[in-house]
Amino acid sequence: MSDSRPIEVDVAIVGGGPAGLAAAMALRAGGVARVTVLEREEAAGGIPRHCGHPPFGLREFRRLMTGPAYARHLVAAALAAGVDIRPRHSVVRLHPGGQLDLASPDGTRQMAARRVILATGVRETPRSARLIDGDRPLGVINTGALQAYTYLEQLRPFARPVIVGTELVAFSALLTCRKAGIRPVAMIEAGTRATARWPTSLAPRLLGVPLHLRTQLVEIRGRKNVEGVVAAGPDGTPREIACDGVILTGQFQPAAELVRASHLRLDAGSGGPAIDQFGRCSDPAFFAAGNLLRPVETAGWSWREGRRVGETVAQDLAGALPASTREVVIERDAHIKLVVPQRLAWPQFGAGIGDHVQLRVARAIAGTLSARANGQVIWQRPIDTLPERRILVPLDALPIPADARSILFQIDPRG
Amino acid sequence: MARPEAEVTAQAATVRIWDVAVVGGGVVGCAVARRFALEGAAVVLLERAPDILAGASKGNSALLHTGFDAPPDSVELACMQAGYHEYLEIRERLGLPLMETGAAVVAWNEDDLVRLDAILAQAHRNGVTDVRRIDRAELMQREPNLAAHAKGAVLVPGEHVIDPWSAPLAYLTQALAHGAAVWRNAPVTGGDFDGVTWHLATPRGPVSARQVINCAGLQGDVLEHELLGSSDFEIRPRKGQFVVFDKAAAKLLTTIILPVPTERTKGVVLCRTIFGNLLVGPTAEEQPDRERAATDSATLAQLRDQAIRMLPGLADIPVTAIYAGLRPASERKEYRIAAKPGRHWITVGGIRSTGLTGALGIARHVWSLYAEQGYRHTPPEVGHWPRMPNLAEHEMRDWQQPGYGEIVCHCEMVTRREIEAALTGPLAAGDRHGLKRRTRAGMGRCQGFYCTARVAALCEGRLHE
Ligand SMILES: Cc1cc2nc3c(=O)[nH]c(=O)nc-3n(C[C@H](O)[C@H](O)[C@H](O)COP(=O)(O)OP(=O)(O)OC[C@H]3O[C@@H](n4cnc5c(N)ncnc54)[C@H](O)[C@@H]3O)c2cc1C
Ligand SMILES: Cc1cc2nc3c(=O)[nH]c(=O)nc-3n(C[C@H](O)[C@H](O)[C@H](O)COP(=O)(O)OP(=O)(O)OC[C@H]3O[C@@H](n4cnc5c(N)ncnc54)[C@H](O)[C@@H]3O)c2cc1C
């Protein structure tokens, strides 16, 4: 320990991405004096720092920007608002009541905050956790790493990769490749259609990259570097595709390791901390915002969520946010992968992080989505959706009975 | 003092004759090079890959075994026990970590239970006298998160967890500090023996030595066919796959959990790693291929399920890494160590599944085979104890001390200072795999999502890939 006295602040924000910076600015606007953003990278800005393409900034600055320009704008705005941003400060542990252990090049320190906002974002699932068969050569990376190579380090990890997946981020990988002079040899997707919406899903054809649907990555080959992948198409026959890299895109998961190692409750569905509609965690000194809450939303969405949590925390510090006296747990059936928030708190107060419950499904599904309380259907609506698409249920559309302890969302598939 | 490789190459041009050429930079070759250097022999170690530890030694369970279940009265047992003791004796001076966990051979059914007595008897026969039976209650008290169907166990207090890579790196670094040399990217592709001296061919130039010690692991028999015309043993690679769980799993377990072994294998182990994770593995799969250690998802999913059956809390914990290693097993269940005095050759082959533990003991055994032939050297003063950077989670890491510059790999908290150190010095990383083994950069839960590019930038032009 270089200094044993904890640094005291009003609010410590863990993570300086769009959500964290927006929360910080909202806190300053709400009259909170000491607002510190702890960011482990050399600069705040989050993922947009290495998304070298538009569209960013529409919601926040009413301008179309590239990610890096947007990140710089956010940082400048936060500094101008009097936010204390500390780059190269890693939060390594969370303690009950708002204590944090920090590491920085100057030494390890403790920070004591009246409130903490967690905003550590998401990342993509790596090769290991996907249990992909084959060798383990260099050159199997996620989109995030590809973008860091291209935009942060000006390096080219490979020349002819295969792109795996068709979530929105896969098209961002495609654009990044184009920018870096990398020519993907194929894009493969296990499902029957591209996950991202039209017209994005036309992009590969426009860029001259063959898109293979209903094609499964079977194996990665190569001892030192990638030499090829084996993929099985609709007829199941494995086929080798020569390539020198693999970009594994999407399958996002919240960067929730601090939460997992702490006293806070983790939600198995979202992979993020369990929260109420104010963004409050199981320890009321902790709040959370942005993509840490669930995979995955845009920067603009995360920014808005951050701002709302910032506003809520400012009110909490002013003594306006009531402690919860009654809680309704939000449950889900197996068709539904996640629900955020995971509980609603009474008394009601303001809008919280949004005025809705957000759901995502586990598999492509069509049918009726309903909410039940005390065994009765209190709300329902037809749906036809894919796993990566958000479903929003307005909170004020849910007539929750006063004696209900929980509500259950379920889907009755059609046919 | 340590000698940079460039200088060594320059010396090679003047056709130096080494006392000993060690072929292969696995854990065994590194330990042999150390022993011979400390005994005063002029040693050169030749490794075909861009870095050492590219073969069997790159992927193992990292357990320091007591030998409680080794074949009684075997060379393997003797080497393991000598290796175990020497590791404990030298580890602090070399900065090598030890996690004193103990192991429990757990009976999961009635059949297992009846076999525990034989395991206990063999342990005692092997001189591991602190091994004892524990009942279910004591087992569950030690390991409350274990699945309820555990029936009892044999406790082996001396089995421990170590760092599989810092140990061999330390052995070779200490050898270099006492006059040895290492050539990497130097596969031995041929050689002639003129009755006194071996003249080995490598792409980096010829090497002359009075004695060759074959520590080529998975290629040991191939090397002998090439250089001696025949080999007394045949390598039968046996693959082991592993699943590594997130660090959140480490709090679920202390003791190494071993199964009651079968004829073929010691079976699947569940244990913490020195780096703060928890691993399950290895499998035992015979394969003809000596190079590729591929993983397959069906087997990995089975391993994961098996781990969850033993430790149900793992069900909620994500997988951090997967890997596989090849054991250089031979057609017989024993080490294949033999001197061929007439040919100035010592074979150290078939170091199958206990080589990390046995290496220092094997090195002493090989030295005695050599010395018995009448070779004499004057030992230097053993003055250098190079300390390895600590990567063990339970001891002080670099990031906990100021001035580290930047954290490059956030999951494993690897600092720029550590990466710089691994890229310099007498045994600087030769390739990115070697850098990972020296620092752990990119080996954590995100597997390089955040840091791959930064690491690549720091390495630009500084590796020999
Ligand atoms: C590869 C990739 C590409 C994407 N592309 C787009 C896109 O093109 N458009 C779009 O709208 N969205 C994109 N997204 C979604 C992205 O998550 C959001 O745009 C947005 O960045 C979310 O903001 P956030 O603040 O929640 O998290 P992030 O932007 O991820 O910020 C989290 C911050 O927390 C920091 N941090 C994490 N842990 C710690 C710790 N322990 N201590 C200190 N600091 C810590 C991180 O360094 C990071 O700066 C992409 C996401 C990924 C992963
Ligand atoms: C799955 C698994 C689990 C294990 N678990 C444990 C454990 O928990 N505890 C334990 O003590 N042991 C364990 N082991 C055993 C241990 O890893 C091995 O016994 C040990 O690594 C063997 O080392 P080696 O030096 O003989 O071979 P290797 O590590 O294979 O070294 C041989 C070296 O020679 C090089 N080489 C080959 N041919 C040439 C040539 N022609 N010229 C130059 N160089 C050449 C290779 O590149 C290689 O680097 C395990 C092994 C496996 C595979």
PDB file of N, CA, C and O in Angstrom, chain A residues 319-364:
ATOM      1  N   GLY A 319     -31.133  12.487  -0.445  1.00  0.00           N
ATOM      2  CA  GLY A 319     -32.109  11.924   0.491  1.00  0.00           C
ATOM      3  C   GLY A 319     -33.493  11.744  -0.097  1.00  0.00           C
ATOM      4  O   GLY A 319     -34.447  11.435   0.613  1.00  0.00           O
ATOM      5  N   ALA A 320     -33.625  11.922  -1.421  1.00  0.00           N
ATOM      6  CA  ALA A 320     -34.958  11.872  -2.024  1.00  0.00           C
ATOM      7  C   ALA A 320     -35.396  10.472  -2.429  1.00  0.00           C
ATOM      8  O   ALA A 320     -36.595  10.191  -2.506  1.00  0.00           O
ATOM      9  N   LEU A 321     -34.430   9.586  -2.726  1.00  0.00           N
ATOM     10  CA  LEU A 321     -34.811   8.244  -3.180  1.00  0.00           C
ATOM     11  C   LEU A 321     -35.170   7.387  -1.970  1.00  0.00           C
ATOM     12  O   LEU A 321     -34.331   7.136  -1.120  1.00  0.00           O
ATOM     13  N   PRO A 322     -36.424   6.974  -1.865  1.00  0.00           N
ATOM     14  CA  PRO A 322     -36.811   6.216  -0.675  1.00  0.00           C
ATOM     15  C   PRO A 322     -36.211   4.816  -0.671  1.00  0.00           C
ATOM     16  O   PRO A 322     -36.043   4.210  -1.732  1.00  0.00           O
ATOM     17  N   ALA A 323     -35.871   4.332   0.515  1.00  0.00           N
ATOM     18  CA  ALA A 323     -35.437   2.942   0.635  1.00  0.00           C
ATOM     19  C   ALA A 323     -36.618   2.068   0.291  1.00  0.00           C
ATOM     20  O   ALA A 323     -37.770   2.439   0.516  1.00  0.00           O
ATOM     21  N   SER A 324     -36.357   0.876  -0.263  1.00  0.00           N
ATOM     22  CA  SER A 324     -37.496   0.092  -0.724  1.00  0.00           C
ATOM     23  C   SER A 324     -38.195  -0.587   0.448  1.00  0.00           C
ATOM     24  O   SER A 324     -37.572  -1.096   1.376  1.00  0.00           O
ATOM     25  N   THR A 325     -39.504  -0.555   0.397  1.00  0.00           N
ATOM     26  CA  THR A 325     -40.309  -1.140   1.470  1.00  0.00           C
ATOM     27  C   THR A 325     -40.991  -2.412   0.989  1.00  0.00           C
ATOM     28  O   THR A 325     -41.447  -3.217   1.768  1.00  0.00           O
ATOM     29  N   ARG A 326     -41.072  -2.550  -0.349  1.00  0.00           N
ATOM     30  CA  ARG A 326     -41.704  -3.735  -0.908  1.00  0.00           C
ATOM     31  C   ARG A 326     -41.019  -4.032  -2.223  1.00  0.00           C
ATOM     32  O   ARG A 326     -40.661  -3.118  -2.959  1.00  0.00           O
ATOM     33  N   GLU A 327     -40.777  -5.318  -2.506  1.00  0.00           N
ATOM     34  CA  GLU A 327     -40.127  -5.662  -3.757  1.00  0.00           C
ATOM     35  C   GLU A 327     -40.895  -6.741  -4.488  1.00  0.00           C
ATOM     36  O   GLU A 327     -41.416  -7.672  -3.877  1.00  0.00           O
ATOM     37  N   VAL A 328     -40.985  -6.595  -5.795  1.00  0.00           N
ATOM     38  CA  VAL A 328     -41.604  -7.603  -6.655  1.00  0.00           C
ATOM     39  C   VAL A 328     -40.513  -8.181  -7.548  1.00  0.00           C
ATOM     40  O   VAL A 328     -39.852  -7.446  -8.284  1.00  0.00           O
ATOM     41  N   VAL A 329     -40.331  -9.469  -7.427  1.00  0.00           N
ATOM     42  CA  VAL A 329     -39.296 -10.126  -8.216  1.00  0.00           C
ATOM     43  C   VAL A 329     -39.840 -10.400  -9.608  1.00  0.00           C
ATOM     44  O   VAL A 329     -40.985 -10.826  -9.753  1.00  0.00           O
ATOM     45  N   ILE A 330     -39.033 -10.141 -10.630  1.00  0.00           N
ATOM     46  CA  ILE A 330     -39.471 -10.422 -11.994  1.00  0.00           C
ATOM     47  C   ILE A 330     -38.862 -11.752 -12.437  1.00  0.00           C
ATOM     48  O   ILE A 330     -37.645 -11.898 -12.503  1.00  0.00           O
ATOM     49  N   GLU A 331     -39.739 -12.723 -12.706  1.00  0.00           N
ATOM     50  CA  GLU A 331     -39.255 -14.045 -13.105  1.00  0.00           C
ATOM     51  C   GLU A 331     -39.468 -14.254 -14.600  1.00  0.00           C
ATOM     52  O   GLU A 331     -40.212 -13.508 -15.237  1.00  0.00           O
ATOM     53  N   ARG A 332     -38.834 -15.296 -15.143  1.00  0.00           N
ATOM     54  CA  ARG A 332     -38.954 -15.551 -16.589  1.00  0.00           C
ATOM     55  C   ARG A 332     -39.014 -17.049 -16.825  1.00  0.00           C
ATOM     56  O   ARG A 332     -38.490 -17.818 -16.018  1.00  0.00           O
ATOM     57  N   ASP A 333     -39.630 -17.462 -17.913  1.00  0.00           N
ATOM     58  CA  ASP A 333     -39.621 -18.890 -18.237  1.00  0.00           C
ATOM     59  C   ASP A 333     -38.403 -19.190 -19.123  1.00  0.00           C
ATOM     60  O   ASP A 333     -37.605 -18.291 -19.421  1.00  0.00           O
ATOM     61  N   ALA A 334     -38.268 -20.462 -19.541  1.00  0.00           N
ATOM     62  CA  ALA A 334     -37.045 -20.875 -20.218  1.00  0.00           C
ATOM     63  C   ALA A 334     -36.878 -20.279 -21.610  1.00  0.00           C
ATOM     64  O   ALA A 334     -35.775 -20.233 -22.137  1.00  0.00           O
ATOM     65  N   HIS A 335     -37.978 -19.807 -22.226  1.00  0.00           N
ATOM     66  CA  HIS A 335     -37.845 -19.183 -23.551  1.00  0.00           C
ATOM     67  C   HIS A 335     -37.166 -17.820 -23.457  1.00  0.00           C
ATOM     68  O   HIS A 335     -36.661 -17.313 -24.443  1.00  0.00           O
ATOM     69  N   ILE A 336     -37.224 -17.240 -22.270  1.00  0.00           N
ATOM     70  CA  ILE A 336     -36.695 -15.887 -22.092  1.00  0.00           C
ATOM     71  C   ILE A 336     -35.322 -15.978 -21.461  1.00  0.00           C
ATOM     72  O   ILE A 336     -35.134 -16.611 -20.430  1.00  0.00           O
ATOM     73  N   LYS A 337     -34.352 -15.358 -22.141  1.00  0.00           N
ATOM     74  CA  LYS A 337     -32.974 -15.485 -21.667  1.00  0.00           C
ATOM     75  C   LYS A 337     -32.702 -14.537 -20.512  1.00  0.00           C
ATOM     76  O   LYS A 337     -32.044 -14.893 -19.549  1.00  0.00           O
ATOM     77  N   LEU A 338     -33.217 -13.312 -20.640  1.00  0.00           N
ATOM     78  CA  LEU A 338     -32.890 -12.360 -19.577  1.00  0.00           C
ATOM     79  C   LEU A 338     -33.988 -11.335 -19.413  1.00  0.00           C
ATOM     80  O   LEU A 338     -34.767 -11.060 -20.341  1.00  0.00           O
ATOM     81  N   VAL A 339     -34.031 -10.779 -18.229  1.00  0.00           N
ATOM     82  CA  VAL A 339     -34.929  -9.673 -17.942  1.00  0.00           C
ATOM     83  C   VAL A 339     -34.180  -8.664 -17.062  1.00  0.00           C
ATOM     84  O   VAL A 339     -33.455  -9.039 -16.151  1.00  0.00           O
ATOM     85  N   VAL A 340     -34.330  -7.387 -17.422  1.00  0.00           N
ATOM     86  CA  VAL A 340     -33.698  -6.296 -16.671  1.00  0.00           C
ATOM     87  C   VAL A 340     -34.720  -5.174 -16.505  1.00  0.00           C
ATOM     88  O   VAL A 340     -35.322  -4.774 -17.501  1.00  0.00           O
ATOM     89  N   PRO A 341     -34.972  -4.640 -15.326  1.00  0.00           N
ATOM     90  CA  PRO A 341     -34.409  -5.062 -14.043  1.00  0.00           C
ATOM     91  C   PRO A 341     -34.971  -6.412 -13.588  1.00  0.00           C
ATOM     92  O   PRO A 341     -35.932  -6.894 -14.169  1.00  0.00           O
ATOM     93  N   GLN A 342     -34.371  -6.953 -12.572  1.00  0.00           N
ATOM     94  CA  GLN A 342     -34.806  -8.259 -12.072  1.00  0.00           C
ATOM     95  C   GLN A 342     -35.781  -8.123 -10.902  1.00  0.00           C
ATOM     96  O   GLN A 342     -36.335  -9.110 -10.425  1.00  0.00           O
ATOM     97  N   ARG A 343     -35.967  -6.897 -10.432  1.00  0.00           N
ATOM     98  CA  ARG A 343     -36.970  -6.668  -9.376  1.00  0.00           C
ATOM     99  C   ARG A 343     -37.441  -5.215  -9.437  1.00  0.00           C
ATOM    100  O   ARG A 343     -36.719  -4.350  -9.942  1.00  0.00           O
ATOM    101  N   LEU A 344     -38.651  -4.995  -8.961  1.00  0.00           N
ATOM    102  CA  LEU A 344     -39.195  -3.640  -8.893  1.00  0.00           C
ATOM    103  C   LEU A 344     -39.333  -3.272  -7.424  1.00  0.00           C
ATOM    104  O   LEU A 344     -39.674  -4.125  -6.603  1.00  0.00           O
ATOM    105  N   ALA A 345     -39.007  -2.011  -7.119  1.00  0.00           N
ATOM    106  CA  ALA A 345     -39.038  -1.580  -5.724  1.00  0.00           C
ATOM    107  C   ALA A 345     -40.146  -0.555  -5.514  1.00  0.00           C
ATOM    108  O   ALA A 345     -40.408   0.273  -6.375  1.00  0.00           O
ATOM    109  N   TRP A 346     -40.785  -0.644  -4.375  1.00  0.00           N
ATOM    110  CA  TRP A 346     -41.754   0.365  -3.951  1.00  0.00           C
ATOM    111  C   TRP A 346     -41.221   1.080  -2.727  1.00  0.00           C
ATOM    112  O   TRP A 346     -40.439   0.484  -1.996  1.00  0.00           O
ATOM    113  N   PRO A 347     -41.563   2.316  -2.462  1.00  0.00           N
ATOM    114  CA  PRO A 347     -42.472   3.140  -3.253  1.00  0.00           C
ATOM    115  C   PRO A 347     -41.872   3.551  -4.602  1.00  0.00           C
ATOM    116  O   PRO A 347     -40.668   3.627  -4.738  1.00  0.00           O
ATOM    117  N   GLN A 348     -42.780   3.761  -5.579  1.00  0.00           N
ATOM    118  CA  GLN A 348     -42.363   4.245  -6.887  1.00  0.00           C
ATOM    119  C   GLN A 348     -41.736   5.614  -6.731  1.00  0.00           C
ATOM    120  O   GLN A 348     -42.041   6.364  -5.806  1.00  0.00           O
ATOM    121  N   PHE A 349     -40.822   5.920  -7.635  1.00  0.00           N
ATOM    122  CA  PHE A 349     -40.153   7.211  -7.554  1.00  0.00           C
ATOM    123  C   PHE A 349     -39.530   7.495  -8.908  1.00  0.00           C
ATOM    124  O   PHE A 349     -38.657   6.764  -9.351  1.00  0.00           O
ATOM    125  N   GLY A 350     -39.983   8.525  -9.576  1.00  0.00           N
ATOM    126  CA  GLY A 350     -39.400   8.899 -10.872  1.00  0.00           C
ATOM    127  C   GLY A 350     -39.401   7.736 -11.851  1.00  0.00           C
ATOM    128  O   GLY A 350     -40.092   6.741 -11.680  1.00  0.00           O
ATOM    129  N   ALA A 351     -38.598   7.857 -12.868  1.00  0.00           N
ATOM    130  CA  ALA A 351     -38.634   6.878 -13.940  1.00  0.00           C
ATOM    131  C   ALA A 351     -37.622   5.753 -13.753  1.00  0.00           C
ATOM    132  O   ALA A 351     -37.765   4.696 -14.337  1.00  0.00           O
ATOM    133  N   GLY A 352     -36.594   5.968 -12.958  1.00  0.00           N
ATOM    134  CA  GLY A 352     -35.539   4.954 -12.856  1.00  0.00           C
ATOM    135  C   GLY A 352     -34.709   4.917 -14.121  1.00  0.00           C
ATOM    136  O   GLY A 352     -34.602   5.914 -14.833  1.00  0.00           O
ATOM    137  N   ILE A 353     -34.131   3.748 -14.423  1.00  0.00           N
ATOM    138  CA  ILE A 353     -33.217   3.678 -15.564  1.00  0.00           C
ATOM    139  C   ILE A 353     -33.950   3.702 -16.890  1.00  0.00           C
ATOM    140  O   ILE A 353     -33.345   3.850 -17.936  1.00  0.00           O
ATOM    141  N   GLY A 354     -35.246   3.519 -16.873  1.00  0.00           N
ATOM    142  CA  GLY A 354     -36.021   3.549 -18.099  1.00  0.00           C
ATOM    143  C   GLY A 354     -37.430   3.315 -17.635  1.00  0.00           C
ATOM    144  O   GLY A 354     -37.648   3.026 -16.463  1.00  0.00           O
ATOM    145  N   ASP A 355     -38.399   3.420 -18.515  1.00  0.00           N
ATOM    146  CA  ASP A 355     -39.756   3.209 -18.026  1.00  0.00           C
ATOM    147  C   ASP A 355     -40.293   1.880 -18.500  1.00  0.00           C
ATOM    148  O   ASP A 355     -41.449   1.746 -18.818  1.00  0.00           O
ATOM    149  N   HIS A 356     -39.399   0.881 -18.563  1.00  0.00           N
ATOM    150  CA  HIS A 356     -39.818  -0.406 -19.113  1.00  0.00           C
ATOM    151  C   HIS A 356     -39.002  -1.538 -18.492  1.00  0.00           C
ATOM    152  O   HIS A 356     -37.971  -1.310 -17.874  1.00  0.00           O
ATOM    153  N   VAL A 357     -39.530  -2.725 -18.702  1.00  0.00           N
ATOM    154  CA  VAL A 357     -38.748  -3.930 -18.406  1.00  0.00           C
ATOM    155  C   VAL A 357     -38.192  -4.386 -19.742  1.00  0.00           C
ATOM    156  O   VAL A 357     -38.901  -4.399 -20.748  1.00  0.00           O
ATOM    157  N   GLN A 358     -36.904  -4.738 -19.771  1.00  0.00           N
ATOM    158  CA  GLN A 358     -36.299  -5.201 -21.016  1.00  0.00           C
ATOM    159  C   GLN A 358     -36.131  -6.717 -20.969  1.00  0.00           C
ATOM    160  O   GLN A 358     -35.664  -7.271 -19.974  1.00  0.00           O
ATOM    161  N   LEU A 359     -36.510  -7.378 -22.082  1.00  0.00           N
ATOM    162  CA  LEU A 359     -36.400  -8.838 -22.162  1.00  0.00           C
ATOM    163  C   LEU A 359     -35.650  -9.219 -23.416  1.00  0.00           C
ATOM    164  O   LEU A 359     -35.674  -8.489 -24.412  1.00  0.00           O
ATOM    165  N   ARG A 360     -35.011 -10.382 -23.383  1.00  0.00           N
ATOM    166  CA  ARG A 360     -34.470 -10.978 -24.612  1.00  0.00           C
ATOM    167  C   ARG A 360     -34.770 -12.464 -24.575  1.00  0.00           C
ATOM    168  O   ARG A 360     -34.764 -13.077 -23.501  1.00  0.00           O
ATOM    169  N   VAL A 361     -34.957 -13.029 -25.763  1.00  0.00           N
ATOM    170  CA  VAL A 361     -35.305 -14.456 -25.823  1.00  0.00           C
ATOM    171  C   VAL A 361     -34.046 -15.301 -26.007  1.00  0.00           C
ATOM    172  O   VAL A 361     -33.000 -14.809 -26.413  1.00  0.00           O
ATOM    173  N   ALA A 362     -34.196 -16.577 -25.678  1.00  0.00           N
ATOM    174  CA  ALA A 362     -33.052 -17.483 -25.774  1.00  0.00           C
ATOM    175  C   ALA A 362     -32.840 -17.958 -27.209  1.00  0.00           C
ATOM    176  O   ALA A 362     -31.716 -18.189 -27.641  1.00  0.00           O
ATOM    177  N   ARG A 363     -33.925 -18.147 -27.947  1.00  0.00           N
ATOM    178  CA  ARG A 363     -33.873 -18.670 -29.319  1.00  0.00           C
ATOM    179  C   ARG A 363     -34.873 -17.900 -30.167  1.00  0.00           C
ATOM    180  O   ARG A 363     -35.808 -17.309 -29.614  1.00  0.00           O
ATOM    181  N   ALA A 364     -34.724 -17.971 -31.483  1.00  0.00           N
ATOM    182  CA  ALA A 364     -35.717 -17.355 -32.368  1.00  0.00           C
ATOM    183  C   ALA A 364     -37.084 -17.936 -32.014  1.00  0.00           C
ATOM    184  O   ALA A 364     -37.235 -19.156 -31.899  1.00  0.00           O
TER     185      ALA A 364
END
